[in-house]
Amino acid sequence: MTEEKEQRKDQRSTQPGIPEDPKITLAMSHIRHKILVISNKGGVGKSMLAVNLAVALGLRKKAVGLLDIDIHGPSITKMLGIDNPQESMQVVEQKIVPAEAYGIKVVGMGFLLGDSDAPVIWRGPMKTNVIRQFLGDVSWGDLDYLIIDSPPGTGDEPLTICQMIPRMDGAIIITTAQEIALLDSRKAVRFAQKLNVPVLGIVENMGWLTCPKCGERIELFGHGNGEQIAAGLGINYLGTLPFDPQIVVAGDSGRPIVLDSEKSEAGKVLHSIVDRVVELMS
Ligand SMILES: Nc1ncnc2c1ncn2[C@@H]1O[C@H](COP(=O)(O)OP(=O)(O)O)[C@@H](O)[C@H]1O
Ligand SMILES: [Mg+2]
């Protein structure tokens, strides 16, 4: 057994609960960096960050996959402007072929649901099975990065995926300036640490708003909180994103803001976050 394999086995043994799946191990061995985006709460910008991170890595000529494991509230198909999700992800020779958008490969629950408003009422084992398929039965091919968007909190789905992937390379925690003030991100940090997933850092979202009339920067929840909390938690501070109506427009129109970065401050900050992530992973 090679040293690397041995190390991976060691890592697995610290994450009991799900037996090793050779199909997943094989598929994941073709992906250099797997990064999970997590938060304690919903609506703090996880999907926005995951989509922009993936697309921006693609712009840097990386081979990128984006996996949405938010089973109850998938949103990446919309954020990537994939209009007919059910037809975009196909099955060929018993393998799921990812959809493509802006040069990246995309898989997630949104493709199975289409435009349906019906809620997914699934218990743990069903979610575990679909996540297993998203990892082992997808022809991801050789990738530099797999970015994983998760549902809010530290529940079943992020736990399952951390246990299934032999080695998750890093977690990025995103939180709003408001939540940061409540020290709420500690939970997400502890979650990653418990699962031996290195925390790449924290992104503070909606840290300020630029007044559309006078251009003044309004920091609703104070200044420098992101940096302070990162220091307090002993993790990297990756940056603060403004509250920017253009992010909402980008999300709704299906054209990620990093594609038009020169037009917005949020786009520039996102690119600087992506540069830092690349640096941390190299
Ligand atoms: N910095 C921001 N400025 C403005 N709107 C934002 C910002 N970050 C996220 N949003 C919007 O807030 C909503 C929730 O973001 P989303 O990424 O879906 O959160 P989560 O995945 O954490 O639930 C989306 O409509 C998104 O476009
Ligand atoms: Mg989301």
CSV table of C-alpha atoms in Angstrom, one decimal, residues 8-267:
chain,number,residue,atom,x,y,z
A,8,ARG,CA,-6.2,8.2,3.5
A,9,LYS,CA,-7.1,5.0,5.3
A,10,ASP,CA,-6.0,6.6,8.5
A,11,GLN,CA,-8.2,9.6,7.9
A,12,ARG,CA,-11.2,7.4,7.1
A,13,SER,CA,-10.8,5.5,10.3
A,14,THR,CA,-11.4,8.8,12.2
A,15,GLN,CA,-14.7,9.2,10.5
A,16,PRO,CA,-16.7,6.1,11.2
A,17,GLY,CA,-20.3,5.6,10.2
A,18,ILE,CA,-20.2,5.0,6.5
A,19,PRO,CA,-18.3,2.1,4.9
A,20,GLU,CA,-15.9,3.0,2.2
A,21,ASP,CA,-17.3,2.9,-1.3
A,22,PRO,CA,-14.8,1.9,-3.9
A,23,LYS,CA,-16.7,3.7,-6.7
A,24,ILE,CA,-16.5,6.9,-4.7
A,25,THR,CA,-12.8,6.4,-3.8
A,26,LEU,CA,-12.0,5.9,-7.5
A,27,ALA,CA,-14.0,8.9,-8.7
A,28,MET,CA,-12.6,11.2,-6.0
A,29,SER,CA,-9.0,10.1,-6.7
A,30,HIS,CA,-9.4,12.0,-10.0
A,31,ILE,CA,-10.3,15.2,-8.3
A,32,ARG,CA,-7.4,17.2,-6.8
A,33,HIS,CA,-9.2,19.5,-4.4
A,34,LYS,CA,-12.6,19.1,-2.8
A,35,ILE,CA,-13.9,22.1,-1.0
A,36,LEU,CA,-17.1,22.3,1.0
A,37,VAL,CA,-18.9,25.6,1.6
A,38,ILE,CA,-20.8,25.6,4.9
A,39,SER,CA,-22.6,27.9,7.3
A,40,ASN,CA,-24.7,27.8,10.4
A,41,LYS,CA,-27.7,29.4,8.9
A,42,GLY,CA,-29.6,29.6,5.6
A,43,GLY,CA,-29.7,32.7,3.4
A,44,VAL,CA,-26.2,33.8,4.3
A,45,GLY,CA,-24.8,33.3,0.8
A,46,LYS,CA,-23.4,29.8,0.6
A,47,SER,CA,-24.8,29.1,-2.8
A,48,MET,CA,-23.8,32.5,-4.1
A,49,LEU,CA,-20.2,31.9,-2.9
A,50,ALA,CA,-20.1,28.3,-4.2
A,51,VAL,CA,-21.3,29.3,-7.7
A,52,ASN,CA,-19.0,32.2,-8.0
A,53,LEU,CA,-16.0,30.3,-6.6
A,54,ALA,CA,-16.6,27.5,-9.1
A,55,VAL,CA,-17.1,29.8,-12.1
A,56,ALA,CA,-14.1,32.0,-11.1
A,57,LEU,CA,-11.9,29.0,-10.8
A,58,GLY,CA,-13.0,28.0,-14.3
A,59,LEU,CA,-12.0,31.5,-15.5
A,60,ARG,CA,-8.5,30.7,-14.2
A,61,LYS,CA,-8.4,27.7,-16.5
A,62,LYS,CA,-9.1,25.1,-13.8
A,63,ALA,CA,-11.2,22.0,-14.5
A,64,VAL,CA,-14.1,22.5,-12.0
A,65,GLY,CA,-17.1,20.6,-10.8
A,66,LEU,CA,-19.9,22.1,-8.7
A,67,LEU,CA,-22.0,19.8,-6.6
A,68,ASP,CA,-25.2,21.0,-4.8
A,69,ILE,CA,-26.0,18.7,-1.9
A,70,ASP,CA,-28.8,21.0,-0.6
A,71,ILE,CA,-31.6,18.4,-1.2
A,72,HIS,CA,-34.4,20.5,0.2
A,73,GLY,CA,-33.5,23.8,-1.3
A,74,PRO,CA,-31.2,23.4,-4.3
A,75,SER,CA,-30.5,26.8,-6.0
A,76,ILE,CA,-27.5,26.4,-8.2
A,77,THR,CA,-29.4,25.6,-11.4
A,78,LYS,CA,-31.2,28.9,-11.2
A,79,MET,CA,-28.0,30.8,-10.2
A,80,LEU,CA,-26.3,29.4,-13.3
A,81,GLY,CA,-29.2,30.1,-15.6
A,82,ILE,CA,-29.9,26.4,-16.4
A,83,ASP,CA,-33.4,26.7,-17.8
A,84,ASN,CA,-34.3,23.1,-18.3
A,85,PRO,CA,-32.5,21.3,-15.6
A,86,GLN,CA,-34.1,17.9,-16.1
A,87,GLU,CA,-32.8,17.7,-19.6
A,88,SER,CA,-29.4,19.0,-18.8
A,89,MET,CA,-28.2,16.2,-16.7
A,90,GLN,CA,-28.2,12.9,-18.5
A,91,VAL,CA,-27.5,9.3,-17.8
A,92,VAL,CA,-25.2,7.5,-20.2
A,93,GLU,CA,-24.2,3.9,-19.6
A,94,GLN,CA,-25.4,4.0,-16.1
A,95,LYS,CA,-23.3,7.1,-15.3
A,96,ILE,CA,-24.7,10.6,-14.6
A,97,VAL,CA,-23.2,13.1,-17.1
A,98,PRO,CA,-23.0,16.5,-15.4
A,99,ALA,CA,-24.6,19.5,-16.9
A,100,GLU,CA,-22.3,22.3,-18.1
A,101,ALA,CA,-22.5,26.0,-17.4
A,102,TYR,CA,-19.9,28.6,-18.0
A,103,GLY,CA,-17.3,25.9,-18.5
A,104,ILE,CA,-17.9,24.0,-15.3
A,105,LYS,CA,-19.6,20.7,-14.6
A,106,VAL,CA,-22.7,20.8,-12.4
A,107,VAL,CA,-24.7,18.2,-10.6
A,108,GLY,CA,-27.3,18.5,-7.9
A,109,MET,CA,-30.8,17.8,-6.7
A,110,GLY,CA,-32.2,20.7,-8.8
A,111,PHE,CA,-31.6,18.7,-11.9
A,112,LEU,CA,-33.8,15.9,-10.6
A,113,LEU,CA,-36.6,18.1,-9.5
A,114,GLY,CA,-36.7,20.4,-12.5
A,115,ASP,CA,-39.0,23.3,-11.9
A,116,SER,CA,-41.2,21.4,-9.6
A,117,ASP,CA,-42.3,23.2,-6.4
A,118,ALA,CA,-43.0,19.9,-4.7
A,119,PRO,CA,-41.0,19.6,-1.4
A,120,VAL,CA,-38.6,16.7,-1.1
A,121,ILE,CA,-39.7,14.7,1.9
A,122,TRP,CA,-36.8,12.4,2.5
A,123,ARG,CA,-35.3,10.8,5.5
A,124,GLY,CA,-31.6,10.3,6.2
A,125,PRO,CA,-31.0,7.1,4.3
A,126,MET,CA,-32.5,8.5,1.1
A,127,LYS,CA,-30.4,11.6,1.3
A,128,THR,CA,-27.3,9.4,1.9
A,129,ASN,CA,-28.1,7.4,-1.2
A,130,VAL,CA,-28.5,10.4,-3.5
A,131,ILE,CA,-25.2,11.9,-2.2
A,132,ARG,CA,-23.5,8.6,-2.7
A,133,GLN,CA,-24.7,8.6,-6.3
A,134,PHE,CA,-23.6,12.2,-6.8
A,135,LEU,CA,-20.1,11.2,-5.9
A,136,GLY,CA,-19.7,7.7,-7.2
A,137,ASP,CA,-22.1,7.5,-10.2
A,138,VAL,CA,-21.3,10.8,-11.9
A,139,SER,CA,-18.7,10.9,-14.6
A,140,TRP,CA,-16.8,13.8,-13.1
A,141,GLY,CA,-13.6,12.9,-14.9
A,142,ASP,CA,-10.3,14.6,-14.0
A,143,LEU,CA,-10.9,17.8,-12.1
A,144,ASP,CA,-8.8,20.4,-10.3
A,145,TYR,CA,-11.6,21.4,-8.0
A,146,LEU,CA,-14.9,20.1,-6.8
A,147,ILE,CA,-16.9,22.8,-5.0
A,148,ILE,CA,-19.7,21.5,-2.8
A,149,ASP,CA,-22.6,23.7,-1.8
A,150,SER,CA,-24.4,22.5,1.3
A,151,PRO,CA,-27.7,23.1,3.0
A,152,PRO,CA,-27.7,25.3,6.1
A,153,GLY,CA,-26.2,24.0,9.3
A,154,THR,CA,-24.1,21.1,10.3
A,155,GLY,CA,-26.7,18.3,9.7
A,156,ASP,CA,-27.0,15.1,7.7
A,157,GLU,CA,-25.8,16.2,4.3
A,158,PRO,CA,-22.5,17.9,5.1
A,159,LEU,CA,-21.7,15.2,7.6
A,160,THR,CA,-22.5,12.5,5.1
A,161,ILE,CA,-20.3,14.0,2.4
A,162,CYS,CA,-17.4,14.5,4.8
A,163,GLN,CA,-17.6,10.8,5.7
A,164,MET,CA,-18.0,9.6,2.1
A,165,ILE,CA,-15.2,11.5,0.5
A,166,PRO,CA,-11.9,9.9,1.6
A,167,ARG,CA,-10.3,13.3,2.0
A,168,MET,CA,-12.1,16.6,2.0
A,169,ASP,CA,-9.4,19.2,1.4
A,170,GLY,CA,-11.1,22.1,3.0
A,171,ALA,CA,-14.1,23.9,4.2
A,172,ILE,CA,-15.0,27.6,3.7
A,173,ILE,CA,-17.3,29.0,6.2
A,174,ILE,CA,-19.6,31.9,5.2
A,175,THR,CA,-21.6,34.0,7.5
A,176,THR,CA,-23.3,37.4,7.6
A,177,ALA,CA,-21.9,40.3,9.4
A,178,GLN,CA,-24.9,40.0,11.7
A,179,GLU,CA,-24.3,36.4,12.6
A,180,ILE,CA,-20.6,37.0,13.0
A,181,ALA,CA,-21.5,39.4,15.8
A,182,LEU,CA,-23.3,36.5,17.5
A,183,LEU,CA,-20.2,34.3,17.4
A,184,ASP,CA,-22.4,31.8,15.6
A,185,SER,CA,-19.8,30.5,13.2
A,186,ARG,CA,-18.0,28.6,16.0
A,187,LYS,CA,-20.3,25.7,15.5
A,188,ALA,CA,-19.3,25.4,11.8
A,189,VAL,CA,-15.7,25.6,12.7
A,190,ARG,CA,-16.0,22.9,15.3
A,191,PHE,CA,-17.9,20.7,12.9
A,192,ALA,CA,-15.1,20.9,10.3
A,193,GLN,CA,-12.4,20.3,12.9
A,194,LYS,CA,-14.2,17.3,14.4
A,195,LEU,CA,-14.3,15.8,10.9
A,196,ASN,CA,-10.6,16.5,10.3
A,197,VAL,CA,-11.5,18.9,7.4
A,198,PRO,CA,-9.1,21.8,7.3
A,199,VAL,CA,-10.9,25.2,7.6
A,200,LEU,CA,-9.6,27.3,4.7
A,201,GLY,CA,-11.2,30.4,6.3
A,202,ILE,CA,-14.2,32.5,6.8
A,203,VAL,CA,-16.0,34.8,4.5
A,204,GLU,CA,-18.0,37.6,5.9
A,205,ASN,CA,-21.0,38.5,3.8
A,206,MET,CA,-23.2,41.6,3.6
A,207,GLY,CA,-20.6,43.5,5.6
A,208,TRP,CA,-21.5,46.9,4.2
A,209,LEU,CA,-23.8,48.7,1.8
A,210,THR,CA,-22.8,51.5,-0.4
A,211,CYS,CA,-25.3,54.3,-0.4
A,212,PRO,CA,-26.6,54.6,-4.0
A,213,LYS,CA,-27.0,58.4,-3.7
A,214,CYS,CA,-23.8,59.6,-1.9
A,215,GLY,CA,-21.5,56.6,-2.2
A,216,GLU,CA,-21.0,56.4,1.6
A,217,ARG,CA,-20.1,53.0,3.0
A,218,ILE,CA,-22.6,52.0,5.6
A,219,GLU,CA,-21.4,49.2,7.9
A,220,LEU,CA,-24.6,48.1,9.6
A,221,PHE,CA,-22.9,45.7,12.0
A,222,GLY,CA,-19.7,47.5,12.7
A,223,HIS,CA,-16.3,47.4,11.2
A,224,GLY,CA,-13.7,44.7,11.2
A,225,ASN,CA,-15.8,42.0,12.7
A,226,GLY,CA,-14.9,39.3,10.2
A,227,GLU,CA,-11.2,39.8,10.8
A,228,GLN,CA,-11.6,39.8,14.6
A,229,ILE,CA,-13.7,36.7,14.7
A,230,ALA,CA,-11.4,34.9,12.3
A,231,ALA,CA,-8.5,35.8,14.6
A,232,GLY,CA,-10.5,34.7,17.7
A,233,LEU,CA,-11.3,31.3,16.1
A,234,GLY,CA,-7.7,30.9,14.9
A,235,ILE,CA,-8.8,30.6,11.2
A,236,ASN,CA,-8.0,32.6,8.1
A,237,TYR,CA,-10.1,35.7,7.2
A,238,LEU,CA,-10.8,35.5,3.5
A,239,GLY,CA,-12.6,38.7,3.0
A,240,THR,CA,-15.8,40.7,3.4
A,241,LEU,CA,-18.4,41.0,0.7
A,242,PRO,CA,-20.7,44.0,0.5
A,243,PHE,CA,-24.4,43.8,0.4
A,244,ASP,CA,-24.8,44.4,-3.3
A,245,PRO,CA,-28.1,44.4,-5.2
A,246,GLN,CA,-26.1,43.3,-8.3
A,247,ILE,CA,-25.5,40.0,-6.5
A,248,VAL,CA,-29.3,39.5,-6.3
A,249,VAL,CA,-29.7,40.4,-10.0
A,250,ALA,CA,-26.8,38.0,-10.9
A,251,GLY,CA,-28.4,35.2,-8.9
A,252,ASP,CA,-31.8,35.7,-10.4
A,253,SER,CA,-30.6,36.2,-14.0
A,254,GLY,CA,-28.3,33.2,-13.9
A,255,ARG,CA,-25.1,35.0,-14.7
A,256,PRO,CA,-22.7,34.8,-11.8
A,257,ILE,CA,-21.2,38.2,-10.8
A,258,VAL,CA,-17.6,37.1,-11.1
A,259,LEU,CA,-18.1,37.1,-14.9
A,260,ASP,CA,-18.6,40.8,-14.8
A,261,SER,CA,-16.2,41.6,-12.0
A,262,GLU,CA,-15.0,44.9,-13.3
A,263,LYS,CA,-18.5,46.3,-12.8
A,264,SER,CA,-18.9,45.6,-9.2
A,265,GLU,CA,-17.1,45.8,-5.9
A,266,ALA,CA,-18.6,42.4,-4.9
A,267,GLY,CA,-17.1,40.8,-8.0
